[in-house]
Amino acid sequence: MVKIVCVLYPDAAKGHPTSYARDSIPTIASYPGGQTTPTPKAIDFIPGQMLGDVTGELGLRKFLEDAGHELVVISDKEGPNSALDRELVDADVVISQPFWPAYITRERMEKAPKLKLALTAGIGSDHVDLEAAIERGMTVAEVTYSNSISVAEHTVMMILSLVRDYIPQHDIVRSGGWDIADAVSRSYDVEGMQVGVVAAGRIGLAVLRRMKPFDVGLHYYDFHRLPKDVEEELNLTYHPSAAALAQACDIVSIHTPLTPATDTMYNADFFAKMKRGSYIVNCARGKLVDTDALVAALQSGQIAGYAGDVWYPQPAPADHPWRTMPHNGMTPHTSGTSLSAQARYAAGTREILECFLEGRPIRDEYLIVKGGDFVGTGAHSYDVK
Ligand code: NDP
């Protein structure tokens, strides 16, 4: 018998949904580049229904209990007396989500001698102490690509919303107003602007592809150049550093993983290099950005608008300055947990668990850490040695 502790965001205050806006979601069989969507042996949920909250349980309970395993689903994860700390001590597997990150620290691992697998139901395992996981010989896996397109769509929505100044215009309508001059006083067309992504991985490249029809100039910076045919197809300008890209662009979208090297790399120095009135979108990780320096750059007008769905810490406290800073289009961490994304990462979580429980290899693209080193996607995206 294996004990699986699953940390999910709480049900909505009004309760787990009992009806849905749509009856189904499109079936997606593969991602750009050909990787197949998750292939578990079976699923016990209806795609398009809520799976990411505590009641949703990622659709795992029947599968795990039928096989004689124990599933504990909780949302309480903060502080030394949290349900997570209590349940982790004899757990074999911990599942958590970047949207409601259960920080699996070295201290927590030390109190959980049986812990063998930390599984991210989504993408981004920076909430797990990867060095400690390597030292302990643990496996860390995530459902690579499951919500990359979801995040890319959210990013494009935010770019358009910021530049056209959509949210204040909607607020005018909701409050019964019709002040057109006020509504358009910060509203521009995206057409003709220079749009850059820092990191052109799965999400960054998907953002570039989606922005192409807006007749903008497209730029990127990454450690590695994209294939020549992709650069030509999208008419991309490559920059040798994030700072060089920022100087050339009107809109910068951040898609770097959070590692010790990228922690607060977007700081006062970086903002000072940007054109006055630039826009920034960050759907990667909140800790990539210096919290106070960003507020100051928005207050001074150096940055014209900032949107994103990632914060540090999460959940963000009620007085987090990003909730009230000027010209922000923040959302809670939702871009990668649309109902469509949930169906894919729940299926991927099940696929990884099936492999783990049956002693079969986990797909390479899902692996971050295994056997004392970065492997698979981890070797590519997280290994900063
Ligand atoms: P990928 O691994 O596909 O791409 C990451 C890219 O970042 C790679 O191309 C890598 O370069 C590049 N890179 C790493 N460090 C740097 C750096 N310092 N400067 C420039 N480029 C760098 O990841 P995804 O596109 O799938 O995801 C990106 C990030 O988005 C995730 O790490 C995660 O934090 C976040 N995310 C957020 C979600 C949300 O819900 N908001 C959901 C999913 C992901 P190379 O390959 O050339 O080495």
Short mmCIF file of C-alpha atoms and ligand atoms in Angstrom, two decimals:
data_model
loop_
_atom_site.label_atom_id
_atom_site.label_comp_id
_atom_site.label_asym_id
_atom_site.label_seq_id
_atom_site.Cartn_x
_atom_site.Cartn_y
_atom_site.Cartn_z
CA MET A 1 0.00 0.00 0.00
CA VAL A 2 1.30 3.38 -1.02
CA LYS A 3 0.24 6.62 0.65
CA ILE A 4 -0.32 9.54 -1.69
CA VAL A 5 -0.78 13.04 -0.29
CA CYS A 6 -2.34 15.44 -2.76
CA VAL A 7 -2.34 19.19 -2.05
CA LEU A 8 -4.93 21.06 -4.09
CA TYR A 9 -6.53 24.50 -3.96
CA PRO A 10 -9.68 24.71 -1.83
CA ASP A 11 -13.15 24.43 -3.36
CA ALA A 12 -14.68 27.77 -4.38
CA ALA A 13 -16.33 29.67 -1.52
CA LYS A 14 -19.68 28.99 -3.22
CA GLY A 15 -18.86 25.27 -3.45
CA HIS A 16 -17.60 22.75 -6.00
CA PRO A 17 -19.44 23.35 -9.29
CA THR A 18 -22.58 21.35 -9.97
CA SER A 19 -23.06 22.63 -13.52
CA TYR A 20 -20.78 23.94 -16.24
CA ALA A 21 -20.87 26.64 -18.94
CA ARG A 22 -20.10 24.06 -21.64
CA ASP A 23 -20.90 20.38 -22.00
CA SER A 24 -17.53 19.25 -23.34
CA ILE A 25 -14.05 20.37 -24.29
CA PRO A 26 -12.22 19.72 -27.56
CA THR A 27 -10.12 16.56 -27.68
CA ILE A 28 -6.45 17.42 -28.14
CA ALA A 29 -4.34 14.41 -29.13
CA SER A 30 -0.89 15.98 -29.42
CA TYR A 31 1.04 19.16 -28.73
CA PRO A 32 3.05 21.28 -31.19
CA GLY A 33 6.15 19.27 -32.02
CA GLY A 34 4.36 15.95 -31.79
CA GLN A 35 4.47 15.00 -28.08
CA THR A 36 1.26 13.12 -27.31
CA THR A 37 -1.12 14.35 -24.66
CA PRO A 38 -1.27 12.09 -21.55
CA THR A 39 -1.97 8.42 -22.14
CA PRO A 40 -3.17 6.87 -18.86
CA LYS A 41 -4.78 3.43 -19.14
CA ALA A 42 -8.12 4.97 -18.13
CA ILE A 43 -9.63 8.06 -16.51
CA ASP A 44 -12.45 8.28 -13.97
CA PHE A 45 -13.50 11.88 -14.64
CA ILE A 46 -15.35 13.90 -17.24
CA PRO A 47 -12.94 16.20 -19.12
CA GLY A 48 -14.05 19.81 -18.69
CA GLN A 49 -15.26 19.37 -15.11
CA MET A 50 -13.47 20.80 -12.05
CA LEU A 51 -10.60 18.49 -11.02
CA GLY A 52 -8.05 20.87 -9.51
CA ASP A 53 -9.89 21.65 -6.27
CA VAL A 54 -10.09 19.47 -3.18
CA THR A 55 -13.42 17.89 -4.16
CA GLY A 56 -12.15 17.30 -7.71
CA GLU A 57 -9.23 15.21 -6.33
CA LEU A 58 -7.68 15.19 -9.82
CA GLY A 59 -10.12 12.34 -10.49
CA LEU A 60 -7.72 9.95 -8.74
CA ARG A 61 -9.64 8.41 -5.83
CA LYS A 62 -11.33 5.45 -7.53
CA PHE A 63 -8.18 4.43 -9.39
CA LEU A 64 -5.98 4.57 -6.28
CA GLU A 65 -8.41 3.04 -3.80
CA ASP A 66 -9.38 0.20 -6.19
CA ALA A 67 -5.68 -0.66 -6.29
CA GLY A 68 -5.48 -0.66 -2.47
CA HIS A 69 -3.62 2.62 -2.02
CA GLU A 70 -4.37 5.50 0.34
CA LEU A 71 -5.19 8.94 -1.08
CA VAL A 72 -5.27 11.94 1.25
CA VAL A 73 -6.40 15.22 -0.34
CA ILE A 74 -5.78 18.46 1.54
CA SER A 75 -5.37 22.18 0.93
CA ASP A 76 -3.87 23.24 4.29
CA LYS A 77 -0.16 23.57 3.57
CA GLU A 78 1.28 26.51 5.52
CA GLY A 79 3.16 26.43 8.80
CA PRO A 80 4.70 23.60 10.80
CA ASN A 81 1.35 22.25 12.04
CA SER A 82 -0.34 22.20 8.66
CA ALA A 83 -2.21 19.15 7.40
CA LEU A 84 0.59 18.79 4.85
CA ASP A 85 3.22 18.48 7.59
CA ARG A 86 1.12 15.97 9.50
CA GLU A 87 0.32 13.81 6.46
CA LEU A 88 3.74 13.95 4.85
CA VAL A 89 5.57 12.06 7.62
CA ASP A 90 4.52 8.62 6.33
CA ALA A 91 3.76 9.52 2.70
CA ASP A 92 5.36 7.82 -0.30
CA VAL A 93 4.16 10.33 -2.88
CA VAL A 94 3.27 14.02 -2.70
CA ILE A 95 1.30 15.68 -5.48
CA SER A 96 0.98 19.44 -5.63
CA GLN A 97 0.16 22.19 -8.06
CA PRO A 98 2.05 25.38 -8.90
CA PHE A 99 -1.24 27.31 -8.51
CA TRP A 100 -1.39 26.33 -4.83
CA PRO A 101 2.24 25.45 -4.24
CA ALA A 102 3.04 23.08 -1.43
CA TYR A 103 6.66 24.05 -0.83
CA ILE A 104 8.48 20.73 -0.47
CA THR A 105 11.51 22.01 1.38
CA ARG A 106 14.57 20.13 2.59
CA GLU A 107 13.14 20.28 6.15
CA ARG A 108 9.88 18.75 5.03
CA MET A 109 11.73 16.00 3.11
CA GLU A 110 13.79 15.23 6.20
CA LYS A 111 10.59 14.64 8.16
CA ALA A 112 9.24 12.30 5.44
CA PRO A 113 11.66 9.35 5.25
CA LYS A 114 9.43 7.30 2.91
CA LEU A 115 8.93 10.06 0.35
CA LYS A 116 10.01 8.81 -3.08
CA LEU A 117 8.07 10.87 -5.61
CA ALA A 118 7.15 14.58 -5.75
CA LEU A 119 4.72 15.00 -8.60
CA THR A 120 3.67 18.39 -9.97
CA ALA A 121 0.15 18.35 -11.40
CA GLY A 122 1.05 21.00 -13.96
CA ILE A 123 4.39 22.49 -15.00
CA GLY A 124 7.12 24.09 -12.91
CA SER A 125 8.69 22.18 -10.01
CA ASP A 126 10.50 25.12 -8.41
CA HIS A 127 8.35 24.70 -5.28
CA VAL A 128 10.33 21.48 -4.65
CA ASP A 129 13.89 21.80 -3.31
CA LEU A 130 15.47 20.06 -6.28
CA GLU A 131 18.98 19.90 -4.82
CA ALA A 132 17.61 18.18 -1.72
CA ALA A 133 15.58 15.81 -3.91
CA ILE A 134 18.75 14.94 -5.85
CA GLU A 135 20.67 14.25 -2.64
CA ARG A 136 17.89 11.97 -1.38
CA GLY A 137 17.57 10.09 -4.66
CA MET A 138 13.91 11.13 -4.97
CA THR A 139 12.04 11.36 -8.25
CA VAL A 140 10.50 14.70 -9.24
CA ALA A 141 8.13 14.70 -12.21
CA GLU A 142 5.72 17.15 -13.82
CA VAL A 143 3.16 16.97 -16.61
CA THR A 144 5.23 18.71 -19.26
CA TYR A 145 3.23 20.60 -21.91
CA SER A 146 -0.12 19.91 -20.21
CA ASN A 147 -0.93 23.60 -19.78
CA SER A 148 1.65 25.35 -21.96
CA ILE A 149 -0.90 26.45 -24.56
CA SER A 150 -3.30 27.51 -21.78
CA VAL A 151 -0.59 29.83 -20.44
CA ALA A 152 0.29 31.11 -23.92
CA GLU A 153 -3.37 32.04 -24.52
CA HIS A 154 -3.57 33.83 -21.15
CA THR A 155 -0.37 35.72 -22.00
CA VAL A 156 -1.73 36.92 -25.35
CA MET A 157 -4.95 38.01 -23.61
CA MET A 158 -2.87 40.03 -21.14
CA ILE A 159 -0.71 41.67 -23.82
CA LEU A 160 -3.84 42.85 -25.66
CA SER A 161 -5.58 43.89 -22.44
CA LEU A 162 -2.64 45.98 -21.24
CA VAL A 163 -1.89 47.78 -24.49
CA ARG A 164 -5.54 48.50 -25.30
CA ASP A 165 -6.20 49.25 -21.57
CA TYR A 166 -9.20 46.92 -21.54
CA ILE A 167 -9.77 46.44 -17.80
CA PRO A 168 -10.34 50.14 -16.92
CA GLN A 169 -12.68 50.46 -19.93
CA HIS A 170 -14.72 47.51 -18.69
CA ASP A 171 -14.81 49.02 -15.21
CA ILE A 172 -16.34 52.22 -16.69
CA VAL A 173 -19.13 50.16 -18.27
CA ARG A 174 -19.79 48.16 -15.11
CA SER A 175 -20.08 51.32 -13.05
CA GLY A 176 -22.69 52.83 -15.41
CA GLY A 177 -20.32 55.35 -17.05
CA TRP A 178 -19.65 56.38 -20.68
CA ASP A 179 -16.53 58.55 -20.43
CA ILE A 180 -14.93 57.69 -23.76
CA ALA A 181 -12.13 60.24 -23.50
CA ASP A 182 -11.07 58.81 -20.17
CA ALA A 183 -11.46 55.26 -21.44
CA VAL A 184 -9.05 55.74 -24.35
CA SER A 185 -6.51 58.00 -22.65
CA ARG A 186 -4.06 55.07 -22.28
CA SER A 187 -5.29 52.87 -25.15
CA TYR A 188 -3.00 51.95 -28.07
CA ASP A 189 -2.96 49.48 -30.95
CA VAL A 190 -0.59 46.53 -30.68
CA GLU A 191 -0.01 46.61 -34.45
CA GLY A 192 3.52 47.72 -35.30
CA MET A 193 4.86 47.31 -31.77
CA GLN A 194 7.94 45.23 -30.98
CA VAL A 195 7.10 42.16 -28.88
CA GLY A 196 9.79 40.06 -27.20
CA VAL A 197 9.81 36.88 -25.17
CA VAL A 198 12.54 36.02 -22.70
CA ALA A 199 12.89 32.24 -23.14
CA ALA A 200 11.40 30.72 -26.26
CA GLY A 201 10.58 27.30 -24.86
CA ARG A 202 7.18 25.65 -25.17
CA ILE A 203 5.24 28.64 -23.86
CA GLY A 204 7.43 31.44 -25.21
CA LEU A 205 7.37 30.02 -28.75
CA ALA A 206 3.60 29.49 -28.57
CA VAL A 207 3.22 33.17 -27.59
CA LEU A 208 5.39 34.25 -30.54
CA ARG A 209 3.30 32.13 -32.92
CA ARG A 210 0.04 33.57 -31.56
CA MET A 211 1.28 37.18 -31.78
CA LYS A 212 2.48 36.86 -35.40
CA PRO A 213 -0.93 37.67 -37.00
CA PHE A 214 -1.05 41.00 -35.14
CA ASP A 215 1.61 42.39 -37.52
CA VAL A 216 4.14 43.12 -34.81
CA GLY A 217 7.92 42.76 -34.80
CA LEU A 218 8.87 39.58 -32.94
CA HIS A 219 11.98 39.18 -30.78
CA TYR A 220 13.39 36.56 -28.44
CA TYR A 221 16.25 35.76 -26.12
CA ASP A 222 17.04 32.24 -24.98
CA PHE A 223 20.21 30.33 -24.14
CA HIS A 224 19.82 28.45 -27.41
CA ARG A 225 18.79 29.71 -30.84
CA LEU A 226 15.58 28.35 -32.31
CA PRO A 227 15.91 26.37 -35.57
CA LYS A 228 16.60 28.61 -38.57
CA ASP A 229 13.34 27.69 -40.30
CA VAL A 230 11.36 28.82 -37.22
CA GLU A 231 13.28 32.11 -37.04
CA GLU A 232 12.51 32.70 -40.72
CA GLU A 233 8.86 31.63 -40.51
CA LEU A 234 8.18 34.11 -37.69
CA ASN A 235 10.71 36.72 -38.87
CA LEU A 236 12.32 36.66 -35.44
CA THR A 237 15.08 38.91 -34.17
CA TYR A 238 17.39 37.11 -31.73
CA HIS A 239 19.04 39.12 -28.94
CA PRO A 240 22.15 38.03 -27.02
CA SER A 241 20.69 38.94 -23.61
CA ALA A 242 17.39 39.72 -21.89
CA ALA A 243 18.57 43.32 -21.41
CA ALA A 244 19.31 43.76 -25.13
CA LEU A 245 15.85 42.44 -25.95
CA ALA A 246 14.23 44.78 -23.44
CA GLN A 247 15.91 47.80 -25.02
CA ALA A 248 14.46 46.92 -28.44
CA CYS A 249 10.92 46.02 -27.39
CA ASP A 250 7.68 47.73 -26.39
CA ILE A 251 6.25 44.57 -24.81
CA VAL A 252 8.27 41.93 -22.95
CA SER A 253 6.79 38.60 -21.97
CA ILE A 254 8.69 36.52 -19.43
CA HIS A 255 8.87 32.72 -19.83
CA THR A 256 12.04 31.73 -17.96
CA PRO A 257 11.90 29.02 -15.32
CA LEU A 258 12.63 30.13 -11.75
CA THR A 259 16.12 28.97 -10.80
CA PRO A 260 18.77 30.45 -8.50
CA ALA A 261 20.15 32.23 -11.60
CA THR A 262 16.83 33.82 -12.62
CA ASP A 263 15.57 34.79 -9.14
CA THR A 264 14.63 38.56 -9.30
CA MET A 265 16.47 38.98 -12.61
CA TYR A 266 13.77 41.54 -13.52
CA ASN A 267 14.79 44.33 -11.16
CA ALA A 268 15.33 48.11 -11.07
CA ASP A 269 18.39 47.83 -13.37
CA PHE A 270 16.41 45.83 -15.90
CA PHE A 271 13.42 48.20 -15.87
CA ALA A 272 15.75 51.21 -16.31
CA LYS A 273 17.05 49.68 -19.56
CA MET A 274 13.55 49.42 -21.05
CA LYS A 275 11.91 52.11 -23.20
CA ARG A 276 9.70 54.42 -21.13
CA GLY A 277 6.14 53.15 -21.37
CA SER A 278 6.98 49.47 -21.95
CA TYR A 279 4.63 46.70 -20.95
CA ILE A 280 5.60 43.49 -19.14
CA VAL A 281 3.65 40.25 -18.90
CA ASN A 282 4.81 37.50 -16.55
CA CYS A 283 3.00 34.19 -16.48
CA ALA A 284 6.18 32.32 -15.49
CA ARG A 285 6.95 32.85 -11.78
CA GLY A 286 6.42 35.82 -9.45
CA LYS A 287 9.84 35.54 -7.82
CA LEU A 288 11.55 36.29 -11.14
CA VAL A 289 10.54 39.93 -10.56
CA ASP A 290 11.68 42.27 -7.77
CA THR A 291 8.37 43.12 -6.07
CA ASP A 292 9.12 46.67 -4.89
CA ALA A 293 11.17 47.70 -7.94
CA LEU A 294 8.22 46.82 -10.16
CA VAL A 295 5.80 48.92 -8.09
CA ALA A 296 8.23 51.87 -8.30
CA ALA A 297 8.62 51.48 -12.09
CA LEU A 298 4.83 51.53 -12.55
CA GLN A 299 4.44 54.52 -10.26
CA SER A 300 7.10 56.50 -12.15
CA GLY A 301 5.64 55.59 -15.56
CA GLN A 302 8.82 53.81 -16.70
CA ILE A 303 6.64 50.71 -17.11
CA ALA A 304 3.19 51.49 -18.59
CA GLY A 305 1.53 48.27 -17.49
CA TYR A 306 2.21 44.89 -15.92
CA ALA A 307 0.09 41.78 -16.01
CA GLY A 308 0.63 38.23 -14.93
CA ASP A 309 -0.78 35.43 -12.86
CA VAL A 310 2.21 34.51 -10.75
CA TRP A 311 3.11 35.89 -7.34
CA TYR A 312 5.40 35.24 -4.42
CA PRO A 313 4.30 33.89 -2.06
CA GLN A 314 1.15 32.16 -3.18
CA PRO A 315 -1.57 32.70 -2.18
CA ALA A 316 -0.59 36.38 -2.20
CA PRO A 317 -1.46 38.15 1.07
CA ALA A 318 -4.38 40.59 0.93
CA ASP A 319 -1.96 43.54 1.20
CA HIS A 320 0.45 42.34 -1.53
CA PRO A 321 1.43 45.57 -3.36
CA TRP A 322 0.84 44.00 -6.78
CA ARG A 323 -2.91 43.87 -6.05
CA THR A 324 -3.13 47.67 -6.00
CA MET A 325 -0.14 48.95 -8.00
CA PRO A 326 -1.06 51.23 -10.93
CA HIS A 327 -1.93 49.80 -14.35
CA ASN A 328 -1.82 46.17 -13.34
CA GLY A 329 -3.81 43.39 -14.94
CA MET A 330 -3.02 40.69 -12.40
CA THR A 331 -5.01 37.48 -12.01
CA PRO A 332 -4.58 34.84 -9.35
CA HIS A 333 -2.52 31.89 -10.60
CA THR A 334 -5.09 30.67 -13.11
CA SER A 335 -3.53 30.66 -16.58
CA GLY A 336 -2.53 27.01 -16.41
CA THR A 337 -5.57 25.69 -14.60
CA SER A 338 -8.43 26.33 -17.01
CA LEU A 339 -10.91 23.45 -17.05
CA SER A 340 -9.27 22.36 -20.32
CA ALA A 341 -5.81 22.30 -18.73
CA GLN A 342 -7.09 20.45 -15.67
CA ALA A 343 -8.27 17.54 -17.83
CA ARG A 344 -4.78 17.18 -19.32
CA TYR A 345 -2.76 17.53 -16.13
CA ALA A 346 -5.10 15.23 -14.20
CA ALA A 347 -4.69 12.59 -16.94
CA GLY A 348 -0.91 13.16 -16.91
CA THR A 349 -0.78 12.82 -13.13
CA ARG A 350 -2.60 9.52 -13.44
CA GLU A 351 -0.23 8.35 -16.19
CA ILE A 352 2.81 9.13 -14.00
CA LEU A 353 1.23 7.39 -10.97
CA GLU A 354 0.37 4.32 -13.05
CA CYS A 355 4.03 4.10 -14.13
CA PHE A 356 5.34 4.67 -10.61
CA LEU A 357 3.00 2.12 -9.00
CA GLU A 358 3.59 -0.53 -11.68
CA GLY A 359 7.36 -0.01 -11.78
CA ARG A 360 7.24 1.14 -15.41
CA PRO A 361 9.44 4.00 -16.65
CA ILE A 362 7.93 7.48 -16.49
CA ARG A 363 8.15 9.31 -19.82
CA ASP A 364 11.44 11.16 -20.13
CA GLU A 365 9.69 14.43 -20.91
CA TYR A 366 7.89 14.29 -17.54
CA LEU A 367 11.06 13.70 -15.50
CA ILE A 368 12.87 16.52 -13.69
CA VAL A 369 14.99 14.66 -11.12
CA LYS A 370 15.69 10.93 -10.81
CA GLY A 371 18.46 8.72 -9.47
CA GLY A 372 20.41 11.58 -7.93
CA ASP A 373 20.52 13.96 -10.92
CA PHE A 374 18.55 16.18 -13.24
CA VAL A 375 17.17 14.06 -16.08
CA GLY A 376 14.74 14.43 -18.98
CA THR A 377 13.10 17.86 -19.05
CA GLY A 378 14.88 18.68 -15.79
CA ALA A 379 18.31 18.27 -17.40
CA HIS A 380 17.26 20.74 -20.10
CA SER A 381 15.27 23.33 -18.15
CA TYR A 382 16.42 23.20 -14.52
CA ASP A 383 20.04 22.06 -14.49
CA VAL A 384 21.93 25.26 -13.74
CA LYS A 385 25.19 23.62 -12.61
P1 NDP B 1 10.38 25.13 -21.33
O1 NDP B 1 11.29 24.25 -20.53
O2 NDP B 1 9.75 24.62 -22.57
O3 NDP B 1 11.15 26.46 -21.74
C1 NDP B 1 11.94 27.16 -20.86
C2 NDP B 1 12.96 27.88 -21.70
O4 NDP B 1 13.66 28.77 -20.85
C3 NDP B 1 13.97 27.00 -22.37
O5 NDP B 1 14.00 27.32 -23.73
C4 NDP B 1 15.28 27.40 -21.68
O6 NDP B 1 16.37 27.46 -22.53
C5 NDP B 1 14.99 28.81 -21.29
N1 NDP B 1 15.77 29.39 -20.22
C6 NDP B 1 16.04 28.88 -19.02
N2 NDP B 1 16.69 29.78 -18.28
C7 NDP B 1 16.84 30.89 -19.05
C8 NDP B 1 17.44 32.16 -18.84
N3 NDP B 1 18.05 32.46 -17.70
N4 NDP B 1 17.39 33.05 -19.84
C9 NDP B 1 16.80 32.74 -21.00
N5 NDP B 1 16.22 31.55 -21.26
C10 NDP B 1 16.24 30.64 -20.28
O7 NDP B 1 9.29 25.66 -20.31
P2 NDP B 1 7.82 26.17 -20.58
O8 NDP B 1 7.84 27.12 -21.71
O9 NDP B 1 6.87 25.03 -20.64
O10 NDP B 1 7.53 26.92 -19.22
C11 NDP B 1 8.29 28.06 -18.84
C12 NDP B 1 7.97 28.41 -17.41
O11 NDP B 1 6.64 28.86 -17.34
C13 NDP B 1 8.01 27.23 -16.42
O12 NDP B 1 9.32 27.04 -15.91
C14 NDP B 1 7.08 27.65 -15.33
O13 NDP B 1 7.78 28.34 -14.34
C15 NDP B 1 6.13 28.61 -16.03
N6 NDP B 1 4.78 28.05 -16.13
C16 NDP B 1 3.76 28.78 -15.60
C17 NDP B 1 2.48 28.29 -15.62
C18 NDP B 1 1.33 29.08 -15.08
O14 NDP B 1 0.32 28.49 -14.74
N7 NDP B 1 1.44 30.39 -14.98
C19 NDP B 1 2.18 26.97 -16.17
C20 NDP B 1 3.30 26.35 -16.83
C21 NDP B 1 4.56 26.86 -16.75
P3 NDP B 1 17.10 26.26 -23.26
O15 NDP B 1 16.10 25.23 -23.53
O16 NDP B 1 17.60 26.92 -24.49
O17 NDP B 1 18.14 25.82 -22.29
#
